[in-house]
Short mmCIF file of C-alpha atoms in Angstrom, two decimals:
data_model
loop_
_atom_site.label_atom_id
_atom_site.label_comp_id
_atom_site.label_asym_id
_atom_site.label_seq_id
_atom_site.Cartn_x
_atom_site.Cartn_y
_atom_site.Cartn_z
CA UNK A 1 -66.27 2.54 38.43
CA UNK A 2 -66.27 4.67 35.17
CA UNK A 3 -63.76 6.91 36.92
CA UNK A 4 -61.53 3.97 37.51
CA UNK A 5 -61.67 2.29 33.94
CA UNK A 6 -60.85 5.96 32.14
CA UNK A 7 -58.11 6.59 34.43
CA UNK A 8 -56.73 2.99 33.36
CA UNK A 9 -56.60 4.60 29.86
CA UNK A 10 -60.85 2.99 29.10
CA UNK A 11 -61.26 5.74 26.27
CA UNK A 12 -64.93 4.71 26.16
CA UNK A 13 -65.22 5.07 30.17
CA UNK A 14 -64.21 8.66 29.54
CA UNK A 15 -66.08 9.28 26.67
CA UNK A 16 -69.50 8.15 28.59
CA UNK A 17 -68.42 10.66 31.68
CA UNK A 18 -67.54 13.15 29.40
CA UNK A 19 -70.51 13.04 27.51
CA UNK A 20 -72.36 13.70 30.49
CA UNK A 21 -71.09 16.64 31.20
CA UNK A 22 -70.83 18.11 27.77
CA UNK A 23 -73.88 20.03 27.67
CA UNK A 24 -73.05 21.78 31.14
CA UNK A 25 -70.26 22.15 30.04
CA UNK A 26 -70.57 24.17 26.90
CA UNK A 27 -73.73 26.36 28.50
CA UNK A 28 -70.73 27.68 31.44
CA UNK A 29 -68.23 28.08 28.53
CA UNK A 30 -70.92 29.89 26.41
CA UNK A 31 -71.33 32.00 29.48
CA UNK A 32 -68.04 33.22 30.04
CA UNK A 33 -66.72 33.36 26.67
CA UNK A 34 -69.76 34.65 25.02
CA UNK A 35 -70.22 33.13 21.14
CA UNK A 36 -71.15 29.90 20.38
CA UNK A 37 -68.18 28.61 18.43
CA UNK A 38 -65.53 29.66 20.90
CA UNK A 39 -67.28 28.05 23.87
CA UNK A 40 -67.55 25.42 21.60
CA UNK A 41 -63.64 25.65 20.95
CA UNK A 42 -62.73 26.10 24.85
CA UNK A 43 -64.46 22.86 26.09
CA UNK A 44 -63.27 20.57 23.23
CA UNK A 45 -60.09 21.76 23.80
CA UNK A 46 -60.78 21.16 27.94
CA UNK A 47 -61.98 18.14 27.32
CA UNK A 48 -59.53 17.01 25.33
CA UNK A 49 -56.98 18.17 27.75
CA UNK A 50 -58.81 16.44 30.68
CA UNK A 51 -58.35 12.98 28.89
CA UNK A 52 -54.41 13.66 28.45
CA UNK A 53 -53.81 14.60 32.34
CA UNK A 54 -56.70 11.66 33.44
CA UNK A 55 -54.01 10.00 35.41
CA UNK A 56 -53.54 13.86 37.63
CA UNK A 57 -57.51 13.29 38.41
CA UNK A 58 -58.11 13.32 42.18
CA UNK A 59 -59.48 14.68 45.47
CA UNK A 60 -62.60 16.60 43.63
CA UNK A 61 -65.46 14.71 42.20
CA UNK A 62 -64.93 14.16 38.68
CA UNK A 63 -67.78 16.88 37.19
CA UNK A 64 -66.01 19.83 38.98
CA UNK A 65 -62.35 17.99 37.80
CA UNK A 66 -63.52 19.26 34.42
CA UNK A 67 -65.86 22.42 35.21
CA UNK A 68 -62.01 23.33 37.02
CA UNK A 69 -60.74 22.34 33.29
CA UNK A 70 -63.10 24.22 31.28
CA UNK A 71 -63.38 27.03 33.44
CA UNK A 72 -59.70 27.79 33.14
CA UNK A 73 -59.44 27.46 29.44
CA UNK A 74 -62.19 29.83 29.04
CA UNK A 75 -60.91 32.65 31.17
CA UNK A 76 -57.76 32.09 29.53
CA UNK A 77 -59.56 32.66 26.19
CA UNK A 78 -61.20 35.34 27.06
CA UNK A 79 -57.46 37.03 28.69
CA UNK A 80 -55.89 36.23 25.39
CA UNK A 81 -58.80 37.64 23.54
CA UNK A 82 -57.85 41.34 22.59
CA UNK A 83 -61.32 42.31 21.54
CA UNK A 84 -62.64 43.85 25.00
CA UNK A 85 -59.40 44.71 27.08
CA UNK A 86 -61.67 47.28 28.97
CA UNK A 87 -63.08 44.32 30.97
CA UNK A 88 -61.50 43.86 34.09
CA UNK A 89 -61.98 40.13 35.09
CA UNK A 90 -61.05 40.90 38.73
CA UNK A 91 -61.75 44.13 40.40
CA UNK A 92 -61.18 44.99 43.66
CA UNK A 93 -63.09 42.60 45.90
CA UNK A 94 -62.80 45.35 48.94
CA UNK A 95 -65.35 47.97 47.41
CA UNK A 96 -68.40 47.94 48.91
CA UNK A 97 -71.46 47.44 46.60
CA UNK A 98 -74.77 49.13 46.99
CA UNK A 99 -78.36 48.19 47.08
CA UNK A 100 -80.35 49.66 44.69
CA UNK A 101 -84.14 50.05 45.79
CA UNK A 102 -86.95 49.66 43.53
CA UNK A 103 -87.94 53.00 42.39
CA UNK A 104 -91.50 52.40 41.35
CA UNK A 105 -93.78 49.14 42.11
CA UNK A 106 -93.61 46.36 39.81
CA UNK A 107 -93.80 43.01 39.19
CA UNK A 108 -92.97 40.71 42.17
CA UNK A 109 -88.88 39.11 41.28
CA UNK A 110 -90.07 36.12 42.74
CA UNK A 111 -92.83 35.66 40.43
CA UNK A 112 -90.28 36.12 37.22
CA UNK A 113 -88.52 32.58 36.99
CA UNK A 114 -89.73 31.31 33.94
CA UNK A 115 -90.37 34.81 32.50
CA UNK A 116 -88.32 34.86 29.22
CA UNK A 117 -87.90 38.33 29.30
CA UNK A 118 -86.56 38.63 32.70
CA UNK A 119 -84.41 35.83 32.24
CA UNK A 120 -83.14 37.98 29.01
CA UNK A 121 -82.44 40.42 31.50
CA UNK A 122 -80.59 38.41 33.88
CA UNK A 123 -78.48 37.29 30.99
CA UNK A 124 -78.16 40.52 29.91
CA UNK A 125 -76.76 41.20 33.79
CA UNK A 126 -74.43 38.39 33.50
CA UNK A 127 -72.62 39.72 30.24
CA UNK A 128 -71.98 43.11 32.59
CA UNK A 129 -70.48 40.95 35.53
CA UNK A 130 -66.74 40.81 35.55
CA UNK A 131 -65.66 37.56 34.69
CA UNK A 132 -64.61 36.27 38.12
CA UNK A 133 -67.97 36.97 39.46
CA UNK A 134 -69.98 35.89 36.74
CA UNK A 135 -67.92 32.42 36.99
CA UNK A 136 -68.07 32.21 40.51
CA UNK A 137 -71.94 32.98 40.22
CA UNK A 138 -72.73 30.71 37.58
CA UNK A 139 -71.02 27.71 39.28
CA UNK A 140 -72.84 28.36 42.51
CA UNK A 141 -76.62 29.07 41.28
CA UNK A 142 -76.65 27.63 37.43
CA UNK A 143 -74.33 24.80 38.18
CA UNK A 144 -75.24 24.25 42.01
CA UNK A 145 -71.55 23.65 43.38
CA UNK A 146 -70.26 24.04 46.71
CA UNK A 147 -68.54 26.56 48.25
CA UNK A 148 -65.78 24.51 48.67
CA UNK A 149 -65.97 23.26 45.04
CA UNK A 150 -65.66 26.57 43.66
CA UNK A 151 -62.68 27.60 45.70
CA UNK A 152 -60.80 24.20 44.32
CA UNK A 153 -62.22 25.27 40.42
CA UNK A 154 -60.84 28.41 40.59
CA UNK A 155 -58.21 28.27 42.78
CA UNK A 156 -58.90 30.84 45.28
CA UNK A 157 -59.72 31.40 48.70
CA UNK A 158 -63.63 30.82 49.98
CA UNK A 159 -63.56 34.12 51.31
CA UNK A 160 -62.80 35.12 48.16
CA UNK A 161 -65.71 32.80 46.29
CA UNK A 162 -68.06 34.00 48.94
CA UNK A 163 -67.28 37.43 47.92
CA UNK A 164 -67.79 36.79 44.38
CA UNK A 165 -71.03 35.24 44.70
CA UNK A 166 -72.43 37.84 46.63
CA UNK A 167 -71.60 41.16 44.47
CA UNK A 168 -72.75 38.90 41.10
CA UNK A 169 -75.70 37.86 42.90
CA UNK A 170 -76.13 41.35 43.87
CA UNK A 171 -75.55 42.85 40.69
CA UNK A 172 -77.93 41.09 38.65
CA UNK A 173 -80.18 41.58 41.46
CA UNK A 174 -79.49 45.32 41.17
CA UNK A 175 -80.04 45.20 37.34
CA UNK A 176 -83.73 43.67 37.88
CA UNK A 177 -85.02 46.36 40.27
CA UNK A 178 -83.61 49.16 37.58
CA UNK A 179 -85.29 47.40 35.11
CA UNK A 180 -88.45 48.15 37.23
CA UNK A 181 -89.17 45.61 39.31
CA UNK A 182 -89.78 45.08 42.95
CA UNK A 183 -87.95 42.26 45.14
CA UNK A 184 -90.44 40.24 46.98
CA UNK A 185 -91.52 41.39 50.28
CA UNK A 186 -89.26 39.39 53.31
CA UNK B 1 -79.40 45.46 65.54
CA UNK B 2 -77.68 48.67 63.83
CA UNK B 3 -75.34 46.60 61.74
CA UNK B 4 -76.75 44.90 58.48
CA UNK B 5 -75.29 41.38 57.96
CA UNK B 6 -75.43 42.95 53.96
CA UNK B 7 -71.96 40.92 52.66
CA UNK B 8 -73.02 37.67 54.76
CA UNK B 9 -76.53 37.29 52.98
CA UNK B 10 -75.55 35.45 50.05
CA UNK B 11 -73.80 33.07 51.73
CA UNK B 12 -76.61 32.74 54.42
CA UNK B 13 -79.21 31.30 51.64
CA UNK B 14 -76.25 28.74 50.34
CA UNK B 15 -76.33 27.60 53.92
CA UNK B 16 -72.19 28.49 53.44
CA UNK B 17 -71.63 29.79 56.72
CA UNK B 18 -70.78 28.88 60.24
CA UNK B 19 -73.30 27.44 62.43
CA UNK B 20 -72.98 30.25 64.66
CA UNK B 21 -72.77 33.20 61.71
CA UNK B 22 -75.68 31.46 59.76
CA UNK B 23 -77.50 31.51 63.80
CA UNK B 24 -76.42 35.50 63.84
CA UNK B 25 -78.09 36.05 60.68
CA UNK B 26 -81.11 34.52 61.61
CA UNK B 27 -81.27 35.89 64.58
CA UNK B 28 -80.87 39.73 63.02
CA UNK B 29 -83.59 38.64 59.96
CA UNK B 30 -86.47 38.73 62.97
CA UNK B 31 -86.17 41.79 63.62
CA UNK B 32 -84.97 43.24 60.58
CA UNK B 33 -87.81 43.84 57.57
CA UNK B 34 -85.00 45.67 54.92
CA UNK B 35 -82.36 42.32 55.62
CA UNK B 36 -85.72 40.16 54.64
CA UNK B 37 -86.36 41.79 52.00
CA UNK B 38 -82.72 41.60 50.43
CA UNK B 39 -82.69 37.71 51.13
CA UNK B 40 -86.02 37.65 49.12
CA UNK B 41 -84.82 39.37 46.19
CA UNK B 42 -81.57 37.38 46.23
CA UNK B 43 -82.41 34.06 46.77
CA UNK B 44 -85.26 35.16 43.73
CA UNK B 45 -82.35 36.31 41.62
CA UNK B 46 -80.65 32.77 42.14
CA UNK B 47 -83.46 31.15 41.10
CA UNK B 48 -83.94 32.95 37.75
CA UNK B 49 -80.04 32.29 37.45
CA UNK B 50 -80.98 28.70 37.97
CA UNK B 51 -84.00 29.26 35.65
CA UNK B 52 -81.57 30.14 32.40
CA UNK B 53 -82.18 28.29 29.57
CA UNK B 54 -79.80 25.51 29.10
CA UNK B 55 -78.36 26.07 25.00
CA UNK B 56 -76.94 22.80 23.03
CA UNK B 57 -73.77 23.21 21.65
CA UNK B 58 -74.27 22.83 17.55
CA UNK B 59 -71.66 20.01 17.49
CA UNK B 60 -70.48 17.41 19.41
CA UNK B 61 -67.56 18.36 21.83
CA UNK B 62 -66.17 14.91 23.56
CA UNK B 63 -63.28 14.14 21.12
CA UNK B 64 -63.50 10.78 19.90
CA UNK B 65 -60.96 8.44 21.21
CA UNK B 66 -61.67 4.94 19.58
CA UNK B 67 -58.98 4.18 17.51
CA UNK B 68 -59.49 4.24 13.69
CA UNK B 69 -58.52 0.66 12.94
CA UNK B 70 -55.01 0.88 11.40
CA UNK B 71 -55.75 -0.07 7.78
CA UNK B 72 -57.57 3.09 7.77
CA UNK B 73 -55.18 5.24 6.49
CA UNK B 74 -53.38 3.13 3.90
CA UNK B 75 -57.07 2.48 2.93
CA UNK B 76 -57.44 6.22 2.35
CA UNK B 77 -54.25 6.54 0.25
CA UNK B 78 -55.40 3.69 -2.19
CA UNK B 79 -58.51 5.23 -2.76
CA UNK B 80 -57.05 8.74 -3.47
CA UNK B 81 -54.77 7.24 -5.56
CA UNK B 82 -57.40 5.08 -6.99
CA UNK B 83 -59.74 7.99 -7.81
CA UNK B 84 -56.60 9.94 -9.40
CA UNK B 85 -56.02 6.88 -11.74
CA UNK B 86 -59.55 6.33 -12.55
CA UNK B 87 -59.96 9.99 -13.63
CA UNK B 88 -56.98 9.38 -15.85
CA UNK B 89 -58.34 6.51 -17.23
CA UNK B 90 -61.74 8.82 -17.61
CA UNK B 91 -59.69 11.13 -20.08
CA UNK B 92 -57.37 8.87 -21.45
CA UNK B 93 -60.25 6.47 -22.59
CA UNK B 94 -62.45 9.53 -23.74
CA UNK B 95 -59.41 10.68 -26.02
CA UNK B 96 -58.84 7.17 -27.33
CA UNK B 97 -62.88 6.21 -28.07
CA UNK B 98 -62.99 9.41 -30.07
CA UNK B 99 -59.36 8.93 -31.61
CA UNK B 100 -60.81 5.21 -32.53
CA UNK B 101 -63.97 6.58 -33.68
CA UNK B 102 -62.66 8.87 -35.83
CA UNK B 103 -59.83 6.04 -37.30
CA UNK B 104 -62.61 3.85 -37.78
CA UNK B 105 -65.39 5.62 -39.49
CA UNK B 106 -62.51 6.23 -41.52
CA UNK B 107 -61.71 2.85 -42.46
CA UNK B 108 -65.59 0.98 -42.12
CA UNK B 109 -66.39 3.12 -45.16
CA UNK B 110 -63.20 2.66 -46.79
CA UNK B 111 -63.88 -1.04 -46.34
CA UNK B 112 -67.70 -0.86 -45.68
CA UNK B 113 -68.25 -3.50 -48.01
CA UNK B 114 -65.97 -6.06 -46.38
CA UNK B 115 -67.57 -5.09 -42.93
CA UNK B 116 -70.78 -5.40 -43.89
CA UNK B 117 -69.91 -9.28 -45.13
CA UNK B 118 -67.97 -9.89 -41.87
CA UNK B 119 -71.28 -8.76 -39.89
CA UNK B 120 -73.18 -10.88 -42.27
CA UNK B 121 -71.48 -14.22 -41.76
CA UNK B 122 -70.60 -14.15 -38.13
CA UNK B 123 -73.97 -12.43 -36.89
CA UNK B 124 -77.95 -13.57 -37.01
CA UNK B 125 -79.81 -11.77 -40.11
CA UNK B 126 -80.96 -8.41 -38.20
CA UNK B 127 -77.14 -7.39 -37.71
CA UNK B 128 -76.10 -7.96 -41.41
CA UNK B 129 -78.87 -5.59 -41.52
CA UNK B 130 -77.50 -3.03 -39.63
CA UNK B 131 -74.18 -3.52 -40.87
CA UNK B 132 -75.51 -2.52 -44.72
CA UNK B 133 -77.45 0.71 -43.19
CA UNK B 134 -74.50 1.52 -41.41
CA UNK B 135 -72.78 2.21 -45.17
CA UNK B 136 -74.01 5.57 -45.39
CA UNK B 137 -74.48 6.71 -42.34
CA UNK B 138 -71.01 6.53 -41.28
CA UNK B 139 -70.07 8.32 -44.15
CA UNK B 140 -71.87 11.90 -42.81
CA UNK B 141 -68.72 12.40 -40.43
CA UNK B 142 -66.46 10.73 -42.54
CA UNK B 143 -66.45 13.79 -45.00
CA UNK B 144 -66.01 15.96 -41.98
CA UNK B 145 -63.31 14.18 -40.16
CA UNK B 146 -61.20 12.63 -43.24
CA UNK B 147 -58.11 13.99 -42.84
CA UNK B 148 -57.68 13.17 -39.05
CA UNK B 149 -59.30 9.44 -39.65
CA UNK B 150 -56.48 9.19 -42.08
CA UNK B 151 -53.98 9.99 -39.60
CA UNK B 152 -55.01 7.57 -37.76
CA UNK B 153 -55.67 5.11 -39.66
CA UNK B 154 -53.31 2.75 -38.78
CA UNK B 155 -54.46 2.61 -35.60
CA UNK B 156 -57.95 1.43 -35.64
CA UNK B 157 -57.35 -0.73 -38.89
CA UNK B 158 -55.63 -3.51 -37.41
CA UNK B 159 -59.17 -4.16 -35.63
CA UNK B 160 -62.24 -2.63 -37.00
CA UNK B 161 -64.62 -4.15 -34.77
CA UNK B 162 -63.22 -1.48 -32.61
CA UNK B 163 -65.26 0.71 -33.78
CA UNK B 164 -68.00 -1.35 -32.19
CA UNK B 165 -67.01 -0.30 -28.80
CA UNK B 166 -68.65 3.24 -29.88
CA UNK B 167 -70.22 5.06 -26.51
CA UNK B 168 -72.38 7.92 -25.54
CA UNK B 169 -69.90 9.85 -25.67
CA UNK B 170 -68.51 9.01 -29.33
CA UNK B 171 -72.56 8.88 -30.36
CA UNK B 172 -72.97 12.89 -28.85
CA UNK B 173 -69.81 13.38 -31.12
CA UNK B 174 -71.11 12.35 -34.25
CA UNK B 175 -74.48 13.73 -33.65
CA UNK B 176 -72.40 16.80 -33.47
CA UNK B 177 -70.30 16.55 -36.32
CA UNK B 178 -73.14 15.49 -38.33
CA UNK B 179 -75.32 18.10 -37.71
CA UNK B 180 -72.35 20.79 -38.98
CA UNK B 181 -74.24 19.93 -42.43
CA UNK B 182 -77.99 19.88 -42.72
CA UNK B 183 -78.06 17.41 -44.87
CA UNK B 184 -76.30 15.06 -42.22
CA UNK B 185 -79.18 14.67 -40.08
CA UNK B 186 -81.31 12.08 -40.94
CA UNK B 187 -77.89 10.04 -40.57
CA UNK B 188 -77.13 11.43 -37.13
CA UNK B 189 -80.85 9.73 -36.17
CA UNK B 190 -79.91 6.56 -37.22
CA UNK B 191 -75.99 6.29 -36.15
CA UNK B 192 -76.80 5.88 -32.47
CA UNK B 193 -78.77 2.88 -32.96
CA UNK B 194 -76.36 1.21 -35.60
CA UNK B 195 -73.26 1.75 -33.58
CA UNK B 196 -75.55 -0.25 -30.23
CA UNK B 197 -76.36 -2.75 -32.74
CA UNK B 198 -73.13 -3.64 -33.73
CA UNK B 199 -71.34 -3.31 -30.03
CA UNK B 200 -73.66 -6.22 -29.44
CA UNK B 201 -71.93 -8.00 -32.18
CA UNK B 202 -68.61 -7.41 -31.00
CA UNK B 203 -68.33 -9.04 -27.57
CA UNK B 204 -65.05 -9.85 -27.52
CA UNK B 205 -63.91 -6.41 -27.01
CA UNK B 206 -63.93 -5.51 -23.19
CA UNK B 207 -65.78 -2.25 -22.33
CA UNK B 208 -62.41 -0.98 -20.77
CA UNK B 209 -62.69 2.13 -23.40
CA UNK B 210 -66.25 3.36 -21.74
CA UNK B 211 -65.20 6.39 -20.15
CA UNK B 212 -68.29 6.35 -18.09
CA UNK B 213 -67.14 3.53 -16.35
CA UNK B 214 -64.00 4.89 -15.29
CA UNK B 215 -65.82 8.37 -14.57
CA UNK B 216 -67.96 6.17 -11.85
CA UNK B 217 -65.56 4.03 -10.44
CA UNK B 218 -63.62 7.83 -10.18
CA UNK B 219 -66.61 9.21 -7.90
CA UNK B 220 -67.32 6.11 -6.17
CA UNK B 221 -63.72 5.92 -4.83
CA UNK B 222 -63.72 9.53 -4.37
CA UNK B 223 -66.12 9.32 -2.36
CA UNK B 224 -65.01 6.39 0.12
CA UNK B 225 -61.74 8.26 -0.01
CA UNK B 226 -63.07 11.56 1.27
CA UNK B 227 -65.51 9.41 4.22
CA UNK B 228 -62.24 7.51 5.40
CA UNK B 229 -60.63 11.16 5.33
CA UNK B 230 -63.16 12.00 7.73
CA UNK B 231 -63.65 9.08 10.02
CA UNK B 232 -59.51 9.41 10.48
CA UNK B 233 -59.94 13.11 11.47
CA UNK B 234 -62.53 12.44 13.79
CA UNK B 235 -60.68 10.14 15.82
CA UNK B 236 -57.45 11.50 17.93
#
């Protein structure tokens, strides 16, 4: 019903859905961009850009409508930003990535949720992730979209989001055990 | 099973793939301790990816879209302009009190006699008082300030209860001048009061000459100027 009212131009319709979302919105931003202000920057800018094409709203619900916003402007900011050119935002998705193995017995992976330092490390992971990955990854386990979903926010194949997903789940999986810990036994 | 299902076993926790590749996978986990292990550690990694704290942007990032009502911004104008004229009127009545202080000191003790008889008829008894101690007190700046009272003379003659329209700011003035000569300052104690005392008798003239007034009225529409600046900027 909100959807309906902002798309008949209800600025306060939007506003409420919006508002909503702003918090998820910013933390995925902050994610992919990196500082505070420019995530800040990316999903005023997306949001401000989802109100002008409203009327172009359709087929995906309307949270990923925006996350497909937001997520664009920020991996456009981060192409146009000049500071880290070294990062390649989309390597090739044919190499095959390794497992690493625990090297010495530590604490059990499963038993780290909630551990601020191994989060720190998982964020620390994330920053090391292309950006493709790291999106693809973040809308999947942070966000909790669908396959599908992704594939329609960033406007690629699933075969392609399933690939993504895996190697950035891998990698900050393979960032843990060098960090010293063990994966839980299966 | 030789082959590891390795690429399939992220998608296999999502519950992403086929029926019959998500049945495959299973069916290779039985038997496979390493694969179990991997979809351990990954589905723990997810978790602590879902487990990341969740950081509040430091403003807030939905534009606002309600119209600003659309005497808004001629509002804002006015009260620019309004603050820019009050501020004149700030230094243009700051100039003039001290111009008309200076003129009149000048003439009250040129004519201090005559003033003091004025105060006396038209004013109750404590006023024709003041009006006599105001004799020699107003002549402390006088000797300082002659020759520019004299200048000016003409202007504050015309109406020497003019002089009664003294402020702060004239009072700080002639505390200053007076105290340029020691002997001046038992005089400087009592001009303050005498020039309140006979403002008080001299009603008729508006208090448009009190450049505090126009210094207030300056920062008050300054500052509904500069919060209709920023309600307009907020809105798209």
């Amino acid at each position: 019903v909100l959807i309906d009212r902002a798309r008949a131009g209800d600025t306060n319709a939007f506003e409420d859905l919006a508002r909503r979302e702003e918090r998820a919105l910013y933390r995925h931003a902050l994610r992919i961009v990196g500082t505070a202000s420019d995530a800040e920057d990316v999903v005023q800018d997306a949001l401000f850009s989802a109100w002008r094409s409203i009327a172009s709203f359709q087929g995906l619900s309307f949270r990923a409508w925006l996350f497909r916003i937001a997520t664009n402007r920020a991996l456009d900011h981060l192409r146009s930003r000049k500071r880290r050119p070294e990062l390649p935002l989309d390597p090739a998705e044919d190499e095959e990535m390794t497992w690493a193995e625990p090297a010495a017995p530590g604490p059990d992976l499963t038993q780290l949720a909630g551990d601020r330092e191994a989060l720190a490390f998982v964020e620390t992971a994330l920053e090391t992730l292309p950006a493709e990955q790291r999106t693809a990854l973040l809308l999947r386990d942070v966000e909790g979209f669908a396959y599908e979903e992704i594939s329609v926010i960033t406007s690629v194949e699933i075969g392609t989001v399933k690939s993504r997903i895996h190697r950035g789940r891998l990698a900050v999986r393979n960032v843990l055990i060098a960090r010293g810990w063990r994966g839980p036994e299966g | 099973m030789t082959q590891h299902p390795h690429a399939e076993l992220s998608a296999y926790i999502d519950g992403a793939l086929t029926p019959t590749a998500q049945a495959a996978v299973e069916g290779h986990l039985v038997g496979c301790g390493l694969c179990r292990t991997h979809v351990a550690q990954l589905r723990a990694t997810a978790s602590l990816l879902h487990a990341l704290p969740d950081p509040a942007p430091s403003r807030r990032l939905v534009p606002r879209f309600a119209r600003a009502p659309a005497w808004l911004a001629p509002l804002r104008t006015l009260m620019t302009l309004a603050t820019g004229a009050a501020v004149f009127l700030f230094i243009a009545s700051a100039v003039l009190t001290n111009i008309t202080f200076l003129a009149s000191s000048g003439t009250t003790a040129l004519s201090a006699p005559e003033a003091a008889r004025d105060a006396a008829a038209g004013a109750p008894q404590p006023q024709a008082g003041a009006a006599t101690t105001n004799t020699p007190t107003v002549r402390a700046p006088n000797a300082v300030g002659s020759p520019t009272s004299a200048a000016f003379g003409a202007f504050g003659s015309p109406t020497p209860p003019g002089a009664a329209t003294v402020t702060d700011d004239a009072q700080k003035n002639r505390v200053d001048q007076a105290s340029t000569g020691p002997s001046a300052a038992p005089a400087a104690a009592v001009a303050p009061q005498d020039a309140g005392r006979v403002a008080s008798s001299a009603p008729q003239r508006p208090q448009l000459l009190n450049p505090w007034l126009w210094l207030v009225i300056a920062l008050i529409s300054a500052a509904i100027a500069f919060v209709l600046h920023r309600r307009l900027r907020a809105s798209v």
